């Protein structure tokens, strides 16, 4: 099984995972595969991505909360430890925002793909 491969030992590259999924959906939809089955498969993957997005939103919000707490601490008790914590959390939060932005854009793009598959499957016709 692919998940036992050592290259996944430290996690899955989500950008690569999403690109491969989009390429697969595009190639299968172009080859005339059953759009209903593709839609079902795509919706399962979309559900996973939405979960990933929710987890990252929660982590991002807690990181922002801790940053705010350390900013308040730095204001009332200036010192090197609080300043270092503020710097580290600020850098971390910037990267979380970038990652969350990419996740959000991917989810929005996948909603469009789901809509197109829904129309192709004929489910959109009353």
Short mmCIF file of N, CA and C in Angstrom, two decimals:
data_model
loop_
_atom_site.label_atom_id
_atom_site.label_comp_id
_atom_site.label_asym_id
_atom_site.label_seq_id
_atom_site.Cartn_x
_atom_site.Cartn_y
_atom_site.Cartn_z
N UNK A 1 0.83 -1.18 0.00
CA UNK A 1 0.00 0.00 0.00
C UNK A 1 0.88 1.24 0.00
N UNK A 2 0.38 2.26 -0.65
CA UNK A 2 1.16 3.48 -0.81
C UNK A 2 1.42 4.21 0.51
N UNK A 3 0.47 4.14 1.45
CA UNK A 3 0.64 4.86 2.70
C UNK A 3 1.80 4.32 3.54
N UNK A 4 2.22 3.10 3.26
CA UNK A 4 3.35 2.52 4.00
C UNK A 4 4.69 2.97 3.42
N UNK A 5 4.64 3.66 2.30
CA UNK A 5 5.83 4.16 1.65
C UNK A 5 6.54 5.14 2.59
N UNK A 6 7.86 5.05 2.66
CA UNK A 6 8.62 5.90 3.58
C UNK A 6 8.53 7.39 3.23
N UNK A 7 8.18 7.72 2.00
CA UNK A 7 8.11 9.14 1.65
C UNK A 7 6.94 9.83 2.36
N UNK A 8 5.98 9.06 2.89
CA UNK A 8 4.86 9.63 3.63
C UNK A 8 5.08 9.59 5.14
N UNK A 9 6.28 9.22 5.55
CA UNK A 9 6.60 9.07 6.96
C UNK A 9 6.35 10.37 7.74
N UNK A 10 6.60 11.52 7.11
CA UNK A 10 6.44 12.80 7.79
C UNK A 10 5.19 13.53 7.34
N UNK A 11 4.26 12.84 6.73
CA UNK A 11 3.01 13.46 6.30
C UNK A 11 2.91 13.54 4.80
N UNK A 12 1.77 14.01 4.36
CA UNK A 12 1.47 14.10 2.94
C UNK A 12 1.63 15.54 2.49
N UNK A 13 2.23 15.74 1.34
CA UNK A 13 2.32 17.07 0.75
C UNK A 13 0.94 17.42 0.21
N UNK A 14 0.22 18.29 0.91
CA UNK A 14 -1.17 18.58 0.56
C UNK A 14 -1.29 19.25 -0.81
N UNK A 15 -0.34 20.11 -1.17
CA UNK A 15 -0.40 20.77 -2.47
C UNK A 15 -0.30 19.72 -3.58
N UNK A 16 0.61 18.77 -3.41
CA UNK A 16 0.77 17.69 -4.39
C UNK A 16 -0.47 16.80 -4.42
N UNK A 17 -1.00 16.48 -3.26
CA UNK A 17 -2.22 15.68 -3.14
C UNK A 17 -3.37 16.33 -3.91
N UNK A 18 -3.53 17.64 -3.74
CA UNK A 18 -4.61 18.36 -4.41
C UNK A 18 -4.40 18.43 -5.92
N UNK A 19 -3.16 18.69 -6.33
CA UNK A 19 -2.86 18.74 -7.77
C UNK A 19 -3.14 17.39 -8.43
N UNK A 20 -2.72 16.31 -7.79
CA UNK A 20 -2.95 14.98 -8.36
C UNK A 20 -4.44 14.67 -8.44
N UNK A 21 -5.19 15.06 -7.42
CA UNK A 21 -6.63 14.81 -7.43
C UNK A 21 -7.30 15.60 -8.56
N UNK A 22 -6.95 16.87 -8.71
CA UNK A 22 -7.55 17.69 -9.77
C UNK A 22 -7.20 17.14 -11.15
N UNK A 23 -5.95 16.71 -11.33
CA UNK A 23 -5.54 16.14 -12.61
C UNK A 23 -6.31 14.85 -12.89
N UNK A 24 -6.49 14.03 -11.87
CA UNK A 24 -7.24 12.79 -12.03
C UNK A 24 -8.69 13.07 -12.42
N UNK A 25 -9.34 13.98 -11.72
CA UNK A 25 -10.74 14.31 -12.01
C UNK A 25 -10.86 14.86 -13.43
N UNK A 26 -9.94 15.74 -13.80
CA UNK A 26 -9.98 16.33 -15.14
C UNK A 26 -9.80 15.27 -16.22
N UNK A 27 -8.84 14.37 -16.03
CA UNK A 27 -8.59 13.34 -17.05
C UNK A 27 -9.75 12.35 -17.13
N UNK A 28 -10.29 11.96 -15.99
CA UNK A 28 -11.40 11.01 -15.99
C UNK A 28 -12.68 11.63 -16.55
N UNK A 29 -12.92 12.89 -16.22
CA UNK A 29 -14.12 13.57 -16.74
C UNK A 29 -14.00 13.76 -18.25
N UNK A 30 -12.78 14.03 -18.71
CA UNK A 30 -12.55 14.20 -20.14
C UNK A 30 -12.65 12.91 -20.93
N UNK A 31 -12.42 11.78 -20.26
CA UNK A 31 -12.47 10.49 -20.95
C UNK A 31 -13.87 9.88 -20.95
N UNK A 32 -14.83 10.60 -20.39
CA UNK A 32 -16.21 10.13 -20.42
C UNK A 32 -16.60 9.21 -19.28
N UNK A 33 -15.81 9.19 -18.22
CA UNK A 33 -16.18 8.37 -17.04
C UNK A 33 -17.51 8.85 -16.48
N UNK A 34 -18.17 7.97 -15.75
CA UNK A 34 -19.45 8.30 -15.12
C UNK A 34 -19.27 9.48 -14.17
N UNK A 35 -19.91 10.60 -14.51
CA UNK A 35 -19.76 11.82 -13.72
C UNK A 35 -20.32 11.65 -12.31
N UNK A 36 -21.34 10.82 -12.15
CA UNK A 36 -21.90 10.58 -10.83
C UNK A 36 -20.91 9.92 -9.89
N UNK A 37 -20.17 8.92 -10.41
CA UNK A 37 -19.16 8.25 -9.60
C UNK A 37 -17.99 9.19 -9.30
N UNK A 38 -17.61 9.98 -10.32
CA UNK A 38 -16.54 10.95 -10.10
C UNK A 38 -16.95 11.98 -9.05
N UNK A 39 -18.21 12.41 -9.11
CA UNK A 39 -18.71 13.38 -8.14
C UNK A 39 -18.67 12.79 -6.74
N UNK A 40 -19.07 11.55 -6.60
CA UNK A 40 -19.05 10.90 -5.29
C UNK A 40 -17.62 10.82 -4.74
N UNK A 41 -16.69 10.42 -5.60
CA UNK A 41 -15.28 10.34 -5.22
C UNK A 41 -14.75 11.72 -4.84
N UNK A 42 -15.08 12.71 -5.68
CA UNK A 42 -14.61 14.07 -5.44
C UNK A 42 -15.17 14.62 -4.13
N UNK A 43 -16.44 14.35 -3.85
CA UNK A 43 -17.05 14.86 -2.62
C UNK A 43 -16.40 14.24 -1.37
N UNK A 44 -15.97 12.99 -1.48
CA UNK A 44 -15.26 12.38 -0.35
C UNK A 44 -13.94 13.10 -0.10
N UNK A 45 -13.20 13.37 -1.18
CA UNK A 45 -11.93 14.09 -1.04
C UNK A 45 -12.17 15.52 -0.55
N UNK A 46 -13.23 16.14 -1.04
CA UNK A 46 -13.58 17.50 -0.61
C UNK A 46 -13.88 17.52 0.88
N UNK A 47 -14.55 16.50 1.35
CA UNK A 47 -14.86 16.39 2.78
C UNK A 47 -13.58 16.33 3.60
N UNK A 48 -12.60 15.56 3.14
CA UNK A 48 -11.32 15.48 3.84
C UNK A 48 -10.64 16.85 3.87
N UNK A 49 -10.68 17.53 2.73
CA UNK A 49 -10.03 18.84 2.64
C UNK A 49 -10.74 19.86 3.53
N UNK A 50 -12.06 19.78 3.61
CA UNK A 50 -12.79 20.68 4.50
C UNK A 50 -12.41 20.43 5.96
N UNK A 51 -12.21 19.17 6.31
CA UNK A 51 -11.77 18.84 7.67
C UNK A 51 -10.38 19.43 7.93
N UNK A 52 -9.50 19.27 6.97
CA UNK A 52 -8.15 19.83 7.07
C UNK A 52 -8.22 21.34 7.26
N UNK A 53 -9.10 21.98 6.50
CA UNK A 53 -9.26 23.43 6.58
C UNK A 53 -9.77 23.83 7.96
N UNK A 54 -10.72 23.09 8.51
CA UNK A 54 -11.26 23.40 9.84
C UNK A 54 -10.18 23.27 10.91
N UNK A 55 -9.40 22.21 10.84
CA UNK A 55 -8.32 22.01 11.81
C UNK A 55 -7.33 23.16 11.73
N UNK A 56 -6.97 23.57 10.52
CA UNK A 56 -6.01 24.66 10.38
C UNK A 56 -6.60 25.99 10.81
N UNK A 57 -7.89 26.18 10.64
CA UNK A 57 -8.53 27.40 11.14
C UNK A 57 -8.43 27.45 12.66
N UNK A 58 -8.72 26.33 13.31
CA UNK A 58 -8.65 26.28 14.77
C UNK A 58 -7.22 26.54 15.26
N UNK A 59 -6.24 25.90 14.62
CA UNK A 59 -4.84 26.10 15.00
C UNK A 59 -4.43 27.55 14.77
N UNK A 60 -4.84 28.12 13.65
CA UNK A 60 -4.51 29.51 13.34
C UNK A 60 -5.11 30.45 14.38
N UNK A 61 -6.34 30.20 14.76
CA UNK A 61 -7.00 31.07 15.75
C UNK A 61 -6.31 30.97 17.12
N UNK A 62 -5.92 29.76 17.52
CA UNK A 62 -5.22 29.62 18.79
C UNK A 62 -3.84 30.27 18.74
N UNK A 63 -3.16 30.17 17.60
CA UNK A 63 -1.87 30.83 17.46
C UNK A 63 -2.04 32.34 17.57
N UNK A 64 -3.09 32.88 16.94
CA UNK A 64 -3.37 34.32 17.04
C UNK A 64 -3.71 34.70 18.48
N UNK A 65 -4.44 33.85 19.17
CA UNK A 65 -4.79 34.11 20.57
C UNK A 65 -3.53 34.15 21.44
N UNK A 66 -2.63 33.19 21.24
CA UNK A 66 -1.39 33.18 22.01
C UNK A 66 -0.52 34.39 21.66
N UNK A 67 -0.49 34.76 20.40
CA UNK A 67 0.26 35.95 20.00
C UNK A 67 -0.29 37.18 20.71
N UNK A 68 -1.61 37.31 20.75
CA UNK A 68 -2.24 38.44 21.44
C UNK A 68 -1.88 38.43 22.92
N UNK A 69 -1.92 37.27 23.53
CA UNK A 69 -1.57 37.16 24.96
C UNK A 69 -0.12 37.59 25.20
N UNK A 70 0.78 37.16 24.33
CA UNK A 70 2.19 37.54 24.51
C UNK A 70 2.42 39.01 24.18
N UNK A 71 1.64 39.58 23.27
CA UNK A 71 1.74 41.02 23.01
C UNK A 71 1.31 41.81 24.25
N UNK A 72 0.25 41.37 24.89
CA UNK A 72 -0.20 42.02 26.13
C UNK A 72 0.86 41.86 27.22
N UNK A 73 1.40 40.65 27.34
CA UNK A 73 2.46 40.39 28.31
C UNK A 73 3.67 41.28 28.03
N UNK A 74 4.04 41.40 26.77
CA UNK A 74 5.19 42.24 26.39
C UNK A 74 4.93 43.70 26.73
N UNK A 75 3.69 44.14 26.57
CA UNK A 75 3.35 45.53 26.87
C UNK A 75 3.49 45.82 28.37
N UNK A 76 3.00 44.90 29.20
CA UNK A 76 3.01 45.13 30.64
C UNK A 76 4.30 44.67 31.33
N UNK A 77 4.98 43.70 30.75
CA UNK A 77 6.22 43.18 31.33
C UNK A 77 7.26 43.02 30.22
N UNK A 78 7.83 44.12 29.75
CA UNK A 78 8.81 44.02 28.66
C UNK A 78 10.00 43.14 29.07
N UNK A 79 10.42 42.33 28.14
CA UNK A 79 11.56 41.46 28.40
C UNK A 79 11.87 40.61 27.18
N UNK A 80 13.04 40.04 27.19
CA UNK A 80 13.49 39.24 26.05
C UNK A 80 12.63 37.99 25.81
N UNK A 81 12.26 37.23 26.83
CA UNK A 81 11.45 36.03 26.56
C UNK A 81 10.12 36.34 25.88
N UNK A 82 9.43 37.37 26.36
CA UNK A 82 8.15 37.74 25.74
C UNK A 82 8.36 38.25 24.32
N UNK A 83 9.43 39.02 24.12
CA UNK A 83 9.73 39.55 22.78
C UNK A 83 10.04 38.41 21.81
N UNK A 84 10.82 37.43 22.25
CA UNK A 84 11.13 36.28 21.40
C UNK A 84 9.86 35.48 21.07
N UNK A 85 9.00 35.31 22.07
CA UNK A 85 7.75 34.59 21.83
C UNK A 85 6.89 35.33 20.81
N UNK A 86 6.84 36.66 20.91
CA UNK A 86 6.07 37.46 19.95
C UNK A 86 6.63 37.30 18.54
N UNK A 87 7.94 37.36 18.41
CA UNK A 87 8.57 37.22 17.09
C UNK A 87 8.28 35.83 16.51
N UNK A 88 8.49 34.80 17.31
CA UNK A 88 8.27 33.43 16.84
C UNK A 88 6.81 33.22 16.45
N UNK A 89 5.89 33.66 17.30
CA UNK A 89 4.47 33.47 17.00
C UNK A 89 4.02 34.29 15.80
N UNK A 90 4.61 35.47 15.61
CA UNK A 90 4.27 36.28 14.44
C UNK A 90 4.69 35.58 13.16
N UNK A 91 5.91 35.06 13.13
CA UNK A 91 6.38 34.33 11.95
C UNK A 91 5.52 33.10 11.71
N UNK A 92 5.24 32.36 12.77
CA UNK A 92 4.40 31.17 12.66
C UNK A 92 3.01 31.53 12.13
N UNK A 93 2.44 32.61 12.64
CA UNK A 93 1.10 33.02 12.22
C UNK A 93 1.08 33.44 10.75
N UNK A 94 2.12 34.11 10.29
CA UNK A 94 2.19 34.48 8.88
C UNK A 94 2.16 33.23 8.00
N UNK A 95 2.94 32.23 8.37
CA UNK A 95 2.95 30.99 7.58
C UNK A 95 1.62 30.25 7.68
N UNK A 96 0.99 30.28 8.85
CA UNK A 96 -0.34 29.67 8.97
C UNK A 96 -1.35 30.38 8.09
N UNK A 97 -1.29 31.72 8.03
CA UNK A 97 -2.20 32.47 7.17
C UNK A 97 -2.00 32.10 5.70
N UNK A 98 -0.75 31.98 5.28
CA UNK A 98 -0.46 31.61 3.89
C UNK A 98 -1.02 30.22 3.60
N UNK A 99 -0.76 29.28 4.50
CA UNK A 99 -1.24 27.91 4.31
C UNK A 99 -2.77 27.86 4.31
N UNK A 100 -3.39 28.58 5.23
CA UNK A 100 -4.85 28.59 5.31
C UNK A 100 -5.45 29.24 4.06
N UNK A 101 -4.81 30.29 3.56
CA UNK A 101 -5.26 30.95 2.34
C UNK A 101 -5.26 29.97 1.17
N UNK A 102 -4.19 29.18 1.06
CA UNK A 102 -4.11 28.18 -0.01
C UNK A 102 -5.17 27.10 0.16
N UNK A 103 -5.38 26.64 1.38
CA UNK A 103 -6.42 25.64 1.63
C UNK A 103 -7.80 26.18 1.26
N UNK A 104 -8.07 27.40 1.67
CA UNK A 104 -9.37 28.01 1.38
C UNK A 104 -9.59 28.14 -0.13
N UNK A 105 -8.57 28.60 -0.85
CA UNK A 105 -8.70 28.73 -2.30
C UNK A 105 -8.89 27.37 -2.97
N UNK A 106 -8.22 26.35 -2.47
CA UNK A 106 -8.39 25.01 -3.03
C UNK A 106 -9.80 24.50 -2.79
N UNK A 107 -10.33 24.70 -1.59
CA UNK A 107 -11.70 24.27 -1.30
C UNK A 107 -12.68 24.99 -2.22
N UNK A 108 -12.50 26.29 -2.42
CA UNK A 108 -13.39 27.04 -3.30
C UNK A 108 -13.31 26.51 -4.74
N UNK A 109 -12.09 26.20 -5.18
CA UNK A 109 -11.91 25.64 -6.53
C UNK A 109 -12.59 24.27 -6.63
N UNK A 110 -12.50 23.48 -5.59
CA UNK A 110 -13.12 22.16 -5.60
C UNK A 110 -14.63 22.25 -5.57
N UNK A 111 -15.19 23.31 -4.98
CA UNK A 111 -16.64 23.52 -5.05
C UNK A 111 -17.06 23.72 -6.51
N UNK A 112 -16.26 24.45 -7.25
CA UNK A 112 -16.57 24.69 -8.67
C UNK A 112 -16.50 23.37 -9.43
N UNK A 113 -15.47 22.57 -9.18
CA UNK A 113 -15.33 21.26 -9.82
C UNK A 113 -16.53 20.39 -9.48
N UNK A 114 -16.96 20.41 -8.21
CA UNK A 114 -18.12 19.61 -7.80
C UNK A 114 -19.37 20.06 -8.54
N UNK A 115 -19.53 21.36 -8.71
CA UNK A 115 -20.68 21.88 -9.45
C UNK A 115 -20.68 21.43 -10.89
N UNK A 116 -19.50 21.44 -11.52
CA UNK A 116 -19.39 21.00 -12.91
C UNK A 116 -19.71 19.51 -13.03
N UNK A 117 -19.19 18.71 -12.09
CA UNK A 117 -19.48 17.27 -12.11
C UNK A 117 -20.97 17.02 -11.86
N UNK A 118 -21.56 17.80 -10.99
CA UNK A 118 -22.98 17.68 -10.69
C UNK A 118 -23.81 17.93 -11.94
N UNK A 119 -23.45 18.96 -12.68
CA UNK A 119 -24.16 19.27 -13.93
C UNK A 119 -23.96 18.16 -14.96
N UNK A 120 -22.72 17.66 -15.07
CA UNK A 120 -22.43 16.59 -16.04
C UNK A 120 -23.18 15.31 -15.71
N UNK A 121 -23.38 15.07 -14.41
CA UNK A 121 -24.04 13.83 -14.01
C UNK A 121 -25.53 13.85 -14.29
N UNK A 122 -26.04 15.02 -14.60
CA UNK A 122 -27.47 15.13 -14.88
C UNK A 122 -28.30 15.31 -13.64
N UNK A 123 -27.65 15.33 -12.49
CA UNK A 123 -28.39 15.49 -11.23
C UNK A 123 -28.96 16.89 -11.10
N UNK A 124 -28.38 17.83 -11.84
CA UNK A 124 -28.84 19.21 -11.76
C UNK A 124 -30.11 19.47 -12.55
N UNK A 125 -30.53 18.50 -13.31
CA UNK A 125 -31.75 18.68 -14.11
C UNK A 125 -32.96 18.24 -13.30
N UNK A 126 -33.95 19.10 -13.24
CA UNK A 126 -35.14 18.81 -12.44
C UNK A 126 -35.97 17.78 -13.05
#
